[in-house]
Short mmCIF file of C-alpha atoms in Angstrom, two decimals:
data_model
loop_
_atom_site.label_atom_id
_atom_site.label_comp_id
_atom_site.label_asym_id
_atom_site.label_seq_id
_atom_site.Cartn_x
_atom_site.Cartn_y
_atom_site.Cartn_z
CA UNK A 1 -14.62 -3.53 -16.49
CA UNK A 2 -15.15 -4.14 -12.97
CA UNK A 3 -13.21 -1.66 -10.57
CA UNK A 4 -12.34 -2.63 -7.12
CA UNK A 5 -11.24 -0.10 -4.16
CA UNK A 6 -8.45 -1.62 -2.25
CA UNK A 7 -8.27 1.50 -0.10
CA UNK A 8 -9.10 1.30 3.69
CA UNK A 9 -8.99 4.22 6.28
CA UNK A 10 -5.92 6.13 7.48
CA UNK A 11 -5.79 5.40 11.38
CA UNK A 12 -3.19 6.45 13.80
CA UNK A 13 -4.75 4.35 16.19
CA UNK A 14 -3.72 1.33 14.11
CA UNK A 15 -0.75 1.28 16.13
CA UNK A 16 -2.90 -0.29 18.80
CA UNK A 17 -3.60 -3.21 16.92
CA UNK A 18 -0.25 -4.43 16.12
CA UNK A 19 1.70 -6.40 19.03
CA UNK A 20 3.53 -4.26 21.23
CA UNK A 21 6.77 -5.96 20.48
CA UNK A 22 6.14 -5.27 16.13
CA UNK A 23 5.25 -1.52 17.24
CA UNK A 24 9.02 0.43 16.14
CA UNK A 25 9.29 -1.67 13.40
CA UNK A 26 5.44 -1.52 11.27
CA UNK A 27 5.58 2.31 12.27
CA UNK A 28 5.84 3.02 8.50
CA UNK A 29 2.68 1.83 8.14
CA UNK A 30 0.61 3.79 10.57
CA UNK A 31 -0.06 7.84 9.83
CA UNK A 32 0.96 10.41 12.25
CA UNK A 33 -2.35 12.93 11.76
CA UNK A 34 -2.61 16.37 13.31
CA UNK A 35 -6.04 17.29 13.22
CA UNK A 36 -7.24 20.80 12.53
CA UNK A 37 -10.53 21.23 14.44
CA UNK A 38 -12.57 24.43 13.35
CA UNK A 39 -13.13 25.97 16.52
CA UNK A 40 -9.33 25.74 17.70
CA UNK A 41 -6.62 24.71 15.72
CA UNK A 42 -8.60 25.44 12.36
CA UNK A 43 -9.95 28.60 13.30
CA UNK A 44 -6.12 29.69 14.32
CA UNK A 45 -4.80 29.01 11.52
CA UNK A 46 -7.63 30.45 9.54
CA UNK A 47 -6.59 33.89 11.75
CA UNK A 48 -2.95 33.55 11.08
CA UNK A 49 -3.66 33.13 7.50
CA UNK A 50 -5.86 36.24 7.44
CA UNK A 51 -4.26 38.24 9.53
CA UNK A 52 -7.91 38.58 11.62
CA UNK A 53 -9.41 37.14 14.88
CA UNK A 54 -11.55 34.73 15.76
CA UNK A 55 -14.72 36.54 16.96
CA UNK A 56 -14.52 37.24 12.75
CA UNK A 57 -15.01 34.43 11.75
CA UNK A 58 -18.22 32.37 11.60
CA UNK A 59 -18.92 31.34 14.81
CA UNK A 60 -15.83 31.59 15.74
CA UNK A 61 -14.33 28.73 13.44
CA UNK A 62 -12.02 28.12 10.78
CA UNK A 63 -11.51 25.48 8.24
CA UNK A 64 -11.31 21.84 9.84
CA UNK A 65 -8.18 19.60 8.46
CA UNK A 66 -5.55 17.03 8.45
CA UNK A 67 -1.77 17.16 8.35
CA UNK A 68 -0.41 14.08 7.38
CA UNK A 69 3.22 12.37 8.18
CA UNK A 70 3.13 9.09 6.06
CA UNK A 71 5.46 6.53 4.77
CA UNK A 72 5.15 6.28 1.05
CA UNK A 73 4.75 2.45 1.99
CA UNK A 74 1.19 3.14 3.76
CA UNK A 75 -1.54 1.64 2.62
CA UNK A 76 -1.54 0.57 -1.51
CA UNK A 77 1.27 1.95 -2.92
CA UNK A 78 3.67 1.39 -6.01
CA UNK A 79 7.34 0.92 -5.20
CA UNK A 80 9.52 2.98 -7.03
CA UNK A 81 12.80 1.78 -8.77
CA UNK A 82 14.53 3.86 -6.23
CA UNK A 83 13.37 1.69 -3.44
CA UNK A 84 15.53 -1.19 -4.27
CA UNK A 85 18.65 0.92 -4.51
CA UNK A 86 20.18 3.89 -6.67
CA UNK A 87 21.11 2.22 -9.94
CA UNK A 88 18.85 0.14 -12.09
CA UNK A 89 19.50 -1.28 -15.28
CA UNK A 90 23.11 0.54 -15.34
CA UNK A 91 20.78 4.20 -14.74
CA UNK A 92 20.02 6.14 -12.03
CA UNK A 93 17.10 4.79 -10.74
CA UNK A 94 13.59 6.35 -11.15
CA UNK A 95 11.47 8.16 -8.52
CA UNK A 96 7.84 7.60 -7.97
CA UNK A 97 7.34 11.13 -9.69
CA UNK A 98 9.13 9.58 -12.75
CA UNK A 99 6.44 7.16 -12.95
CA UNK A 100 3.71 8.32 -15.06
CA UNK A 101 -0.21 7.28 -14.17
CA UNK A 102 0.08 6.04 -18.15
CA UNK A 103 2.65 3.63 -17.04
CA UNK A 104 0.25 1.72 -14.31
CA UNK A 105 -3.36 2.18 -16.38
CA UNK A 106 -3.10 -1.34 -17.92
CA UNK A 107 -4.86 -4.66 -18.78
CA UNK A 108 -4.17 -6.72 -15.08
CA UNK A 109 -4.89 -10.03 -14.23
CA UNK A 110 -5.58 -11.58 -10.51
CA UNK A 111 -3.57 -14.75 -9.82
CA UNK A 112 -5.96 -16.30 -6.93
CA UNK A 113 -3.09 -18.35 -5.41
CA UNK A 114 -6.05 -18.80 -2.37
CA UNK A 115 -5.17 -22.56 -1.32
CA UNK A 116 -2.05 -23.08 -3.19
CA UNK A 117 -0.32 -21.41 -0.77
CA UNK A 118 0.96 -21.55 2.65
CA UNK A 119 0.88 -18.89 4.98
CA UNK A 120 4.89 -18.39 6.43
CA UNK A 121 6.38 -19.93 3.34
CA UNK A 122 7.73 -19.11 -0.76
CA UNK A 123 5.54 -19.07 -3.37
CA UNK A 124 6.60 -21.98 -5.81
CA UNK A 125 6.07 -21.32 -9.78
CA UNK A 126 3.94 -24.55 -9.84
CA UNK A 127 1.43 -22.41 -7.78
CA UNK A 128 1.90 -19.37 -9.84
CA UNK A 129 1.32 -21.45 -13.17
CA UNK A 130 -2.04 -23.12 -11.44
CA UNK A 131 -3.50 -19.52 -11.02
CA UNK A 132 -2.73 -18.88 -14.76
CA UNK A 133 -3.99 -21.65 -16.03
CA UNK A 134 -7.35 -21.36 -13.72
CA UNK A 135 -7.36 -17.64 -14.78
CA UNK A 136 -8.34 -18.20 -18.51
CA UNK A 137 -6.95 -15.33 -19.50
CA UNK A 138 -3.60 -14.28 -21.92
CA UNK A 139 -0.37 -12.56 -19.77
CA UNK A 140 -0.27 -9.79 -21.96
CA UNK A 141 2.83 -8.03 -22.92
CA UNK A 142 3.31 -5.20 -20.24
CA UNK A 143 0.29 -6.16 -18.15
CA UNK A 144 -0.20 -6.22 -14.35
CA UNK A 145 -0.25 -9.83 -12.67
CA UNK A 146 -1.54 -9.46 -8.89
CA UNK A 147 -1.38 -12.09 -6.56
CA UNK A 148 -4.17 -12.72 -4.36
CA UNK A 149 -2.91 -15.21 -1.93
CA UNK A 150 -5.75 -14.51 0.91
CA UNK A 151 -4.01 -12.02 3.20
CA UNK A 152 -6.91 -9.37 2.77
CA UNK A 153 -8.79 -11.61 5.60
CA UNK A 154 -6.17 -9.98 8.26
CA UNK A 155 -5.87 -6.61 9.77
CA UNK A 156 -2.57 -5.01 11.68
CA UNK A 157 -3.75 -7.25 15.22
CA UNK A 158 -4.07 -10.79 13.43
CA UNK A 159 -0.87 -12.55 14.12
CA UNK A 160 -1.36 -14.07 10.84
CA UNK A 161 -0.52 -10.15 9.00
CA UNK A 162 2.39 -11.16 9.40
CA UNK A 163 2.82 -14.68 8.34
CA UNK A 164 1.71 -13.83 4.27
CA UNK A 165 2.96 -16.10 1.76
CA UNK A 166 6.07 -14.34 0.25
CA UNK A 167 7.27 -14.35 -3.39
CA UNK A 168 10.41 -16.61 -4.26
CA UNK A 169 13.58 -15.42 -6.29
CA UNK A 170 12.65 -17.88 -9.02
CA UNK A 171 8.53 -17.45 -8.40
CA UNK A 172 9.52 -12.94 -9.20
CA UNK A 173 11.92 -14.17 -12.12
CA UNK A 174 9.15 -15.86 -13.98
CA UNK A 175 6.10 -14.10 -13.14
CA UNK A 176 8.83 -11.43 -15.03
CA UNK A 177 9.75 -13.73 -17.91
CA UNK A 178 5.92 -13.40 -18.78
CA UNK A 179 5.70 -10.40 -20.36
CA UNK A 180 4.08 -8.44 -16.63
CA UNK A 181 5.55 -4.73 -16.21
CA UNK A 182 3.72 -4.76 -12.90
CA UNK A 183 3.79 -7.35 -9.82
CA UNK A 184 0.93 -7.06 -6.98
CA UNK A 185 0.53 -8.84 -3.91
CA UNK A 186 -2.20 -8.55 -1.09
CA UNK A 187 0.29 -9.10 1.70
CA UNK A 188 2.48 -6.63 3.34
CA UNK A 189 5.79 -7.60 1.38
CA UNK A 190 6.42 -9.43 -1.70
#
């Protein structure tokens, strides 16, 4: 099994690279970090924690860290059933905690949809059942199906981040009617 890391850095300064006019409204998708340096903020809290002062410590430092304020839609993430409202399926709808790692550790496929579709517009199912076909491989009951369509070539400052190739009513409906618990995209919305 081949594993790939789709992680990338956590940047505040990524704010910079998005158009000033897209700033307010991507801000979910750039950190707010306060760093923790050792021989300042580290070291204080390191005295506070400790109840001692900083000539006691090691030269004079404390631990070095990050505080984090992020948007559970930073970076990869998995959308919870809660995101799309409070009921689903007649139930209250589940939290990301109520998602068990279990639940996303299966068999996936990649749908390479790179040249069958166009930047700005819906993703048709004739597209979708190209990149099966090309695939070679079974849908299996309760796999993942994840949609490369090309958008990992842009970062935040490409105008074309913004112009992915988005999912269809009909293209989600039977990408679902296949048997796929899990739906994927590289772009920044489905």
């Amino acid at each position: 099994m081949k594993l790939v890391d789709l992680t990338r850095p956590l940047d505040p300064r990524d704010i910079e690279k998005f158009p000033e006019n897209r700033r307010s409204a991507v801000a979910t998708m750039v950190p707010e970090i306060e760093y923790q340096r050792p021989g300042f903020e580290g070291a204080e809290a390191v005295c506070a924690a400790f109840a001692c002062q900083k000539r006691d410590l090691p030269g004079g430092e404390g631990w070095g860290a990050e505080r984090l304020h992020i948007n559970t839609h930073l970076g990869t993430h998995v959308d919870a059933p809660l995101h799309y409202g409070s009921i689903c399926e007649g139930k209250p709808a589940r939290t990301i905690t109520d998602i068990s790692l279990e639940e996303l550790y299966v068999d996936a496929l990649v749908l390479d949809l790179r040249g069958l579709v166009k930047p700005a517009e819906g993703i048709q199912i004739e597209a979708l059942k190209t990149a099966i076909a090309n695939n070679g491989a079974p849908i299996t009951l309760g796999c993942a199906l994840m949609l490369r369509t090309g958008q990992e070539a842009y970062d935040f400052g490409d105008p074309e981040f913004f112009q992915y190739p988005g999912m269809t009513r009909q293209g989600t409906l039977f990408l679902a009617g296949t048997g796929a618990k899990i739906l994927c995209t590289d772009a920044m919305g489905w």
